[in-house]
Coordinates of C-alpha atoms in Angstrom, one line a residue:
Chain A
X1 CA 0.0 0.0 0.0
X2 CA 1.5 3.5 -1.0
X3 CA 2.6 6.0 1.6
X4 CA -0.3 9.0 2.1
X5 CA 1.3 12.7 2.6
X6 CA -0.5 16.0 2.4
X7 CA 0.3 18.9 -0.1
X8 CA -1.1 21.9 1.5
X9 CA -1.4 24.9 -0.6
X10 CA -1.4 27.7 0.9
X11 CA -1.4 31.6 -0.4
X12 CA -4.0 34.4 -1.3
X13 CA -7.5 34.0 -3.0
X14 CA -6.6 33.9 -6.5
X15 CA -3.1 32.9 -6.4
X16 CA -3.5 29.9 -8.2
X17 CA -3.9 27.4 -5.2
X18 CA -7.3 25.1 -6.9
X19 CA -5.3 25.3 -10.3
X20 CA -2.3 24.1 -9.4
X21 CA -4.6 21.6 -7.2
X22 CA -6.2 20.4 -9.9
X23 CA -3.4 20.2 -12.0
X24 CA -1.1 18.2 -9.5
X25 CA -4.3 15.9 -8.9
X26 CA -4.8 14.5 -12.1
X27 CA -1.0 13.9 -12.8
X28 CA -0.5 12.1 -9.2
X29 CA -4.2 10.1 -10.0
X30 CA -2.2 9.0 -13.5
X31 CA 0.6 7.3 -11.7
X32 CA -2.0 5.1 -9.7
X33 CA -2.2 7.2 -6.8
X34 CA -5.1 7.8 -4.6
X35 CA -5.8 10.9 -4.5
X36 CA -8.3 13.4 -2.3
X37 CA -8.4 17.1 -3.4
X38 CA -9.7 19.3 -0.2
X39 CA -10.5 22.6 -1.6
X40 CA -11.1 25.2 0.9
X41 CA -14.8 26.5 -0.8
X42 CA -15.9 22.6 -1.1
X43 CA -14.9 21.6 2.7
X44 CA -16.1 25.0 3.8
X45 CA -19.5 23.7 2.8
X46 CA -19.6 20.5 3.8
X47 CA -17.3 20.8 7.5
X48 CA -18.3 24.4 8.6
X49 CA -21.7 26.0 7.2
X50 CA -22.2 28.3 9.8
X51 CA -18.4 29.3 10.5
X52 CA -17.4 32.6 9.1
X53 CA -14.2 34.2 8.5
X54 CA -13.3 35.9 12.1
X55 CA -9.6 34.5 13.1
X56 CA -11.5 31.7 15.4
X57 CA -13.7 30.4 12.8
X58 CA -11.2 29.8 9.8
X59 CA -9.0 28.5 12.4
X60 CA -11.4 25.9 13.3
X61 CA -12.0 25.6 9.5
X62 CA -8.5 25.0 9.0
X63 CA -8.3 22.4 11.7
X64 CA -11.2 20.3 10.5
X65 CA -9.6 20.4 7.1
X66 CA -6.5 19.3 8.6
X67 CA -8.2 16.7 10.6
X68 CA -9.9 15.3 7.1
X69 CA -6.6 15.0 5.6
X70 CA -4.9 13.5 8.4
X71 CA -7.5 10.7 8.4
X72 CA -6.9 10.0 4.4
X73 CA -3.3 10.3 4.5
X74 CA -2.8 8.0 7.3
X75 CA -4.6 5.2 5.0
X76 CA -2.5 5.6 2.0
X77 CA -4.4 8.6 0.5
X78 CA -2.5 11.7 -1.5
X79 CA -4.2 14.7 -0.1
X80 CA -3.9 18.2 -2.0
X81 CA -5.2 21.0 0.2
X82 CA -6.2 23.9 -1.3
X83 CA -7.2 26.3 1.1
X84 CA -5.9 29.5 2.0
X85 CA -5.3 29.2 5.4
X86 CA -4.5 32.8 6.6
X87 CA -2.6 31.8 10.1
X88 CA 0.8 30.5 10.7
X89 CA 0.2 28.8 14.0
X90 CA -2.6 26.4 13.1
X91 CA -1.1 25.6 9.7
X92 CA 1.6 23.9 11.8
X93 CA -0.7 22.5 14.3
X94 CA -2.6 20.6 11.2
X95 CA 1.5 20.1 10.2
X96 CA 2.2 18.7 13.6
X97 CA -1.4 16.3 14.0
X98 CA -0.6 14.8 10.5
X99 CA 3.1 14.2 10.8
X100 CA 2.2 12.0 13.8
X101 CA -0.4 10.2 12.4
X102 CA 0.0 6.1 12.0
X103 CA 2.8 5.8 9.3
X104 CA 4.1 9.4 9.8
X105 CA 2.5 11.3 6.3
X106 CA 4.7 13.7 5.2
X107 CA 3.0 17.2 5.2
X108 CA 4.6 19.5 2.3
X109 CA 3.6 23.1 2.5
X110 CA 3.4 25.1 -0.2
X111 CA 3.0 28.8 -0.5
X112 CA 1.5 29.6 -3.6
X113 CA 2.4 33.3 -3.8
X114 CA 1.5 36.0 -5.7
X115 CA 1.8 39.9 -5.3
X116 CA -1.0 41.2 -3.9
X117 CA -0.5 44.2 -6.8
X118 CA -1.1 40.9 -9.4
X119 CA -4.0 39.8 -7.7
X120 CA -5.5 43.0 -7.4
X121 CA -4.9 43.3 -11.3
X122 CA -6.0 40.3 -12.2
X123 CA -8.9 40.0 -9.9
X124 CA -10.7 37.7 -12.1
X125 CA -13.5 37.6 -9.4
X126 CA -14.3 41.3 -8.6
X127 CA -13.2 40.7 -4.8
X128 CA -9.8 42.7 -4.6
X129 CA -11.5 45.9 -5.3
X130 CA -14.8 45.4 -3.2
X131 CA -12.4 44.4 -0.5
X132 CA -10.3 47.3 -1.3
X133 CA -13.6 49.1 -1.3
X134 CA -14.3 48.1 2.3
X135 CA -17.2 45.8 1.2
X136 CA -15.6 42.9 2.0
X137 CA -14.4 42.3 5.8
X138 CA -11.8 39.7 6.7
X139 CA -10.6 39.3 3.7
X140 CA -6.9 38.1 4.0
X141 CA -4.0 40.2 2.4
X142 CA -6.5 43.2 2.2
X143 CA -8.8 43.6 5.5
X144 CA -7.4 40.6 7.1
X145 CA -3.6 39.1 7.6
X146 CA -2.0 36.6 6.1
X147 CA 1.2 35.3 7.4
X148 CA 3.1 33.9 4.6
X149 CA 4.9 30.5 5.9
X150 CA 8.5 31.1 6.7
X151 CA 10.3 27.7 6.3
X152 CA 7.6 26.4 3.6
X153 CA 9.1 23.0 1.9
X154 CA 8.0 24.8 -1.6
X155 CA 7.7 28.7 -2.6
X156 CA 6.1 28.9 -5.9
X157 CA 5.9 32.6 -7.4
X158 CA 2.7 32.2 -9.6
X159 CA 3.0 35.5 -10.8
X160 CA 6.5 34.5 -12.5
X161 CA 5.9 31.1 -13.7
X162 CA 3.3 29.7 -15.2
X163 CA 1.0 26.4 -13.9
X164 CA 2.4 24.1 -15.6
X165 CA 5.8 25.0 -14.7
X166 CA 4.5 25.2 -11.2
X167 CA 3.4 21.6 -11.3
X168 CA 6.7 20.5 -12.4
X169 CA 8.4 22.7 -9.3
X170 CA 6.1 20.5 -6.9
X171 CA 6.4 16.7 -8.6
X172 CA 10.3 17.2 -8.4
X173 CA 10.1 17.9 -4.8
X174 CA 7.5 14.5 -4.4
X175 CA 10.2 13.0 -6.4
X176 CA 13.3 13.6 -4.3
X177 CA 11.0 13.3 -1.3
X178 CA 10.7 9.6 -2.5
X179 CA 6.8 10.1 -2.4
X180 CA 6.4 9.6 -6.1
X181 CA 8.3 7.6 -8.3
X182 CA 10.2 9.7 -10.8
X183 CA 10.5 6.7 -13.2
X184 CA 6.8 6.9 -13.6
X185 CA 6.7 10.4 -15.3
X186 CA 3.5 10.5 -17.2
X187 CA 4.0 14.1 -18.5
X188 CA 6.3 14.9 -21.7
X189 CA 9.1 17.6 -20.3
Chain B
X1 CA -6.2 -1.4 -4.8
X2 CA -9.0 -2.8 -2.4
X3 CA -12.7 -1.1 -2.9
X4 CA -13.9 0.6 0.2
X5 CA -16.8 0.6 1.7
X6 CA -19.0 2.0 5.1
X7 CA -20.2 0.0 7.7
X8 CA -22.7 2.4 9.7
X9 CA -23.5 1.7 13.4
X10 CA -26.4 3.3 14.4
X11 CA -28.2 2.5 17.8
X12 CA -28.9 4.1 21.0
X13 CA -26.4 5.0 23.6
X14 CA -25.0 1.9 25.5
X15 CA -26.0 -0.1 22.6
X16 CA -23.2 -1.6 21.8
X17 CA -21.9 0.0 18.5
X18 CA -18.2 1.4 19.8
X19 CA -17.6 -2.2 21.1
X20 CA -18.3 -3.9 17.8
X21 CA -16.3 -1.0 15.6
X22 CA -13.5 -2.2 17.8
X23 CA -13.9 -5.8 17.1
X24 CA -14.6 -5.3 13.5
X25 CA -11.8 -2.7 13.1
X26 CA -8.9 -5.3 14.9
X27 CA -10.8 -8.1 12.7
X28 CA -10.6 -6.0 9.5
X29 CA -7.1 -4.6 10.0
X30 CA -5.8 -8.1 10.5
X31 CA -7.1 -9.3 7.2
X32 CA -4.8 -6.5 5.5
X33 CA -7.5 -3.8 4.8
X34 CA -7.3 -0.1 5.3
X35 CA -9.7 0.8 8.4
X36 CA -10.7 4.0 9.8
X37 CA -13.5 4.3 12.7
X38 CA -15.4 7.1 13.2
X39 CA -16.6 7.4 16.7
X40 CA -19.5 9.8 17.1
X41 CA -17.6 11.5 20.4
X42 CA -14.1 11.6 18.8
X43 CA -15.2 13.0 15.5
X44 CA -18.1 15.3 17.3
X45 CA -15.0 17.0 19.3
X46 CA -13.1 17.4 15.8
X47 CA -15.7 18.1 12.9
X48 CA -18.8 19.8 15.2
X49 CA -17.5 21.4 18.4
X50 CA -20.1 24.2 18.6
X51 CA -23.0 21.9 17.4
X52 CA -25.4 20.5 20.6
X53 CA -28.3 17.8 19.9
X54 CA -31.0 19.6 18.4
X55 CA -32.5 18.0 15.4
X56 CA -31.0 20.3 13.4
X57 CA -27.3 20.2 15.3
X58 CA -27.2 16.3 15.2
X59 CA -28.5 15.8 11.9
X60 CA -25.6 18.6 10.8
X61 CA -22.6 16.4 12.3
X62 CA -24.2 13.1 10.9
X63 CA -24.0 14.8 7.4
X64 CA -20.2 15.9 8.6
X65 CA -19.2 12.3 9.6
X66 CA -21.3 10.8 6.1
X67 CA -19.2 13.7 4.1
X68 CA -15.8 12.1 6.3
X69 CA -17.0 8.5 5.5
X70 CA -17.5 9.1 1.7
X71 CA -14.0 10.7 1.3
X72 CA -12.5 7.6 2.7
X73 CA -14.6 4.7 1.3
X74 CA -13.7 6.3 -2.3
X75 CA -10.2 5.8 -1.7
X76 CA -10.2 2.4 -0.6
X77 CA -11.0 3.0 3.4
X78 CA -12.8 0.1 5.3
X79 CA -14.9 2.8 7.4
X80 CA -17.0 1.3 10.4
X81 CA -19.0 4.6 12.4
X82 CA -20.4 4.3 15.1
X83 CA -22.7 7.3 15.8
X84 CA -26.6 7.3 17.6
X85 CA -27.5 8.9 13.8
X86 CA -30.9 8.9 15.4
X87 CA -32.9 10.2 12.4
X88 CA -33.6 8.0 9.3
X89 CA -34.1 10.8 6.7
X90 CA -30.3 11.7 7.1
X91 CA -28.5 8.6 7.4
X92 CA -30.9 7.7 3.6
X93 CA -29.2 11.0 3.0
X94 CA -25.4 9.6 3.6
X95 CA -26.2 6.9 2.3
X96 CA -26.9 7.6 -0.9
X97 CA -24.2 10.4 -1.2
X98 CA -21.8 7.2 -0.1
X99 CA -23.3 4.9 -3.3
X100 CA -22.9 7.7 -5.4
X101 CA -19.7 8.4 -5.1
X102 CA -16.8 7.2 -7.0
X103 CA -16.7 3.3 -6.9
X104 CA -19.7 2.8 -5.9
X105 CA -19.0 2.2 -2.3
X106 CA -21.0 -0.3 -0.3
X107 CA -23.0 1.3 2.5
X108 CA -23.6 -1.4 5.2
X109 CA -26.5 0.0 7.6
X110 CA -26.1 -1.9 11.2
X111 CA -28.8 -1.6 13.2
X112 CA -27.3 -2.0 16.8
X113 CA -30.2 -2.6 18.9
X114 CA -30.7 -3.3 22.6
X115 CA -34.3 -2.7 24.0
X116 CA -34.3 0.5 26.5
X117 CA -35.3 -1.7 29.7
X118 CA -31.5 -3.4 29.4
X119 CA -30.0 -0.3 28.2
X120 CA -31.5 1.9 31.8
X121 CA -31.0 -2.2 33.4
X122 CA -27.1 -1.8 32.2
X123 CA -26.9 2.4 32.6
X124 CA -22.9 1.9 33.1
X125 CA -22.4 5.4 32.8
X126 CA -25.8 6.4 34.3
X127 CA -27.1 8.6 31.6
X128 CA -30.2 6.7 31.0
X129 CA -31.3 7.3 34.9
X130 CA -29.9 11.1 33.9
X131 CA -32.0 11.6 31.1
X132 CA -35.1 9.9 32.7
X133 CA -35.8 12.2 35.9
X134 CA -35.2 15.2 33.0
X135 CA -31.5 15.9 33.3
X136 CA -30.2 15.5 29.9
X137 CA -32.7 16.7 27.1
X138 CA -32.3 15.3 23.5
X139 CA -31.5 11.9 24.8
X140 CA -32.2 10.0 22.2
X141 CA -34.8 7.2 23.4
X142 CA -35.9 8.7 26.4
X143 CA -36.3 12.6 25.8
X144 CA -35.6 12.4 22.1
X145 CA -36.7 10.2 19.2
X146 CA -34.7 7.4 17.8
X147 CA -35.8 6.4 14.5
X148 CA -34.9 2.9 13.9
X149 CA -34.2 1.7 10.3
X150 CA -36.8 0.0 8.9
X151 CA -34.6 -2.0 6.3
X152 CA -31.0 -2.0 7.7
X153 CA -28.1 -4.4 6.4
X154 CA -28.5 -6.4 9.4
X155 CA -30.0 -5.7 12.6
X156 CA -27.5 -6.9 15.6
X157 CA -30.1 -7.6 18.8
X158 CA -27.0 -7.1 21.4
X159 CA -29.1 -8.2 24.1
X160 CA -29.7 -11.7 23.1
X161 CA -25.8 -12.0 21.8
X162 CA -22.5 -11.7 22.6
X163 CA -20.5 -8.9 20.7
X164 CA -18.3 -11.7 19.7
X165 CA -21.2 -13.4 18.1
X166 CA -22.4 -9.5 16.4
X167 CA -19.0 -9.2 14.8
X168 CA -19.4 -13.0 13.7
X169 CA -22.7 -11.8 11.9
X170 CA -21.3 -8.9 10.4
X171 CA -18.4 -10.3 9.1
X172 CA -20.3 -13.0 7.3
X173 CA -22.4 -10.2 5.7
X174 CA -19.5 -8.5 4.7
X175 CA -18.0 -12.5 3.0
X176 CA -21.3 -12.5 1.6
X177 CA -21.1 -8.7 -0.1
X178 CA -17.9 -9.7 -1.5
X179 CA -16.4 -6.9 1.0
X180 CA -13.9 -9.9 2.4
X181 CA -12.7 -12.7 1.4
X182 CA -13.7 -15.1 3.9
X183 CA -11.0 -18.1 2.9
X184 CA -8.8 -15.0 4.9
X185 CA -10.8 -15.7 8.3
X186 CA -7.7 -14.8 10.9
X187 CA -10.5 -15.9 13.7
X188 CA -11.1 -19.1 15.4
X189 CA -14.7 -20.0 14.6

């Protein structure tokens, strides 16, 4: 049975976090992996209806999430957490609860970083400038923090690479990590 | 890979159900399969914390643990819960969201049932004598309803039989679903 371990995405709305998600995903389900995407917007719905976005509810939001993947990558599961997960601490509390699971999953973070100048100009959604506006509170990197990850095991600069290249940043760290097999390339580089 | 699949445990309180998702977990685990338990207490405190036992409460953190259960059976999990789930409409509800998903996992309902004279006769950690002179509302049984499945899997009557002989009978549902392979019995019989 393989080894589970968690990607954890982490980085502002819009950086590319689901993207790459969904990218990485389908490439690891291609080498025979299982393979459980936990996007933040999804698990919000089914984990914490009723929870907002004060500091205490997304950290419970980010604990259930973490909870969730601990239980899949302790049986054998890839997890690929897409959320944005504002708050250094409990990041590394889900970090701590799934590295000491049964079979010790490895828990990658990821930043997926962006300028918040980029995302404010790309701002496919509308929701840099209503935040910006004042319309939208708690929302992070504008009207709320977020505390980048210090010692992340990947920082991916979205803004100057594209996803694909992305993905490829992230399989070779599975690869040295021994948590994919690098024989098994699927994709033509 | 091995196809997952939920066995649910729904009964009263004092039942019986934790004691037979640890026999059927050990049992399970032995023959090789991926297991996870979901104990209504353990997974109330991580998914619902917040929630009480209203209607509307419980029947929130049965969808939470049926949203937990589906994750893992599509990936291969063996997942026995054991949760009062006192309300038909919403374990129909995880159900069907467990058959749906990829896979087709099997959803097992168990019916743990013990009539409520033995279960206020037994009262080990007095809640029954509790909820009956009004101390503990939603109890389901006494001071709350308990809906009891009209057409489980199996019904498991742990008053007339030993929880040895309940995880006998569940594991030769489970032989007889194709869920096991019974020539790997590990138990003496």
């Amino acid at each position: 049975m393989s080894r589970g371990f968690v990607v954890w995405l982490t980085g502002l709305s819009g950086a590319g976090k689901s993207t790459l998600a969904g990218l990485l995903a389908a490439e690891l389900r291609a080498r025979g992996l299982r393979v459980e995407t936990l996007d933040g917007d999804e698990v919000r719905e089914n984990l914490s209806k009723g929870l907002g976005f004060s500091k205490e509810d997304r950290d419970t939001n980010v604990r259930r999430i973490g909870y969730v993947a601990r239980l899949l990558a302790r049986n054998g599961v890839a997890v690929i957490a897409a959320v944005i997960s504002p708050y250094a601490a409990v990041r590394d509390e889900v970090r701590a609860a799934v590295e000491q699971a049964e079979g010790h999953p490895r828990f990658i973070e990821v930043h997926v970083d962006c300028a918040i100048e980029e995302l404010t100009r790309r701002d496919t959604k509308g929701l840099y400038a209503k935040a910006q506006r004042g319309e939208i509170a708690n929302f992070s990197g504008v009207s709320d923090p977020y505390e980048a990850p210090t010692a992340p095991e990947l920082r991916i600069d979205t803004e100057a690479q594209s996803a694909e290249a992305s993905l490829d940043t992230v399989l070779s760290l599975l690869d040295r990590e021994g948590l994919i097999d690098g024989l098994g390339m699927t994709r033509a580089h």
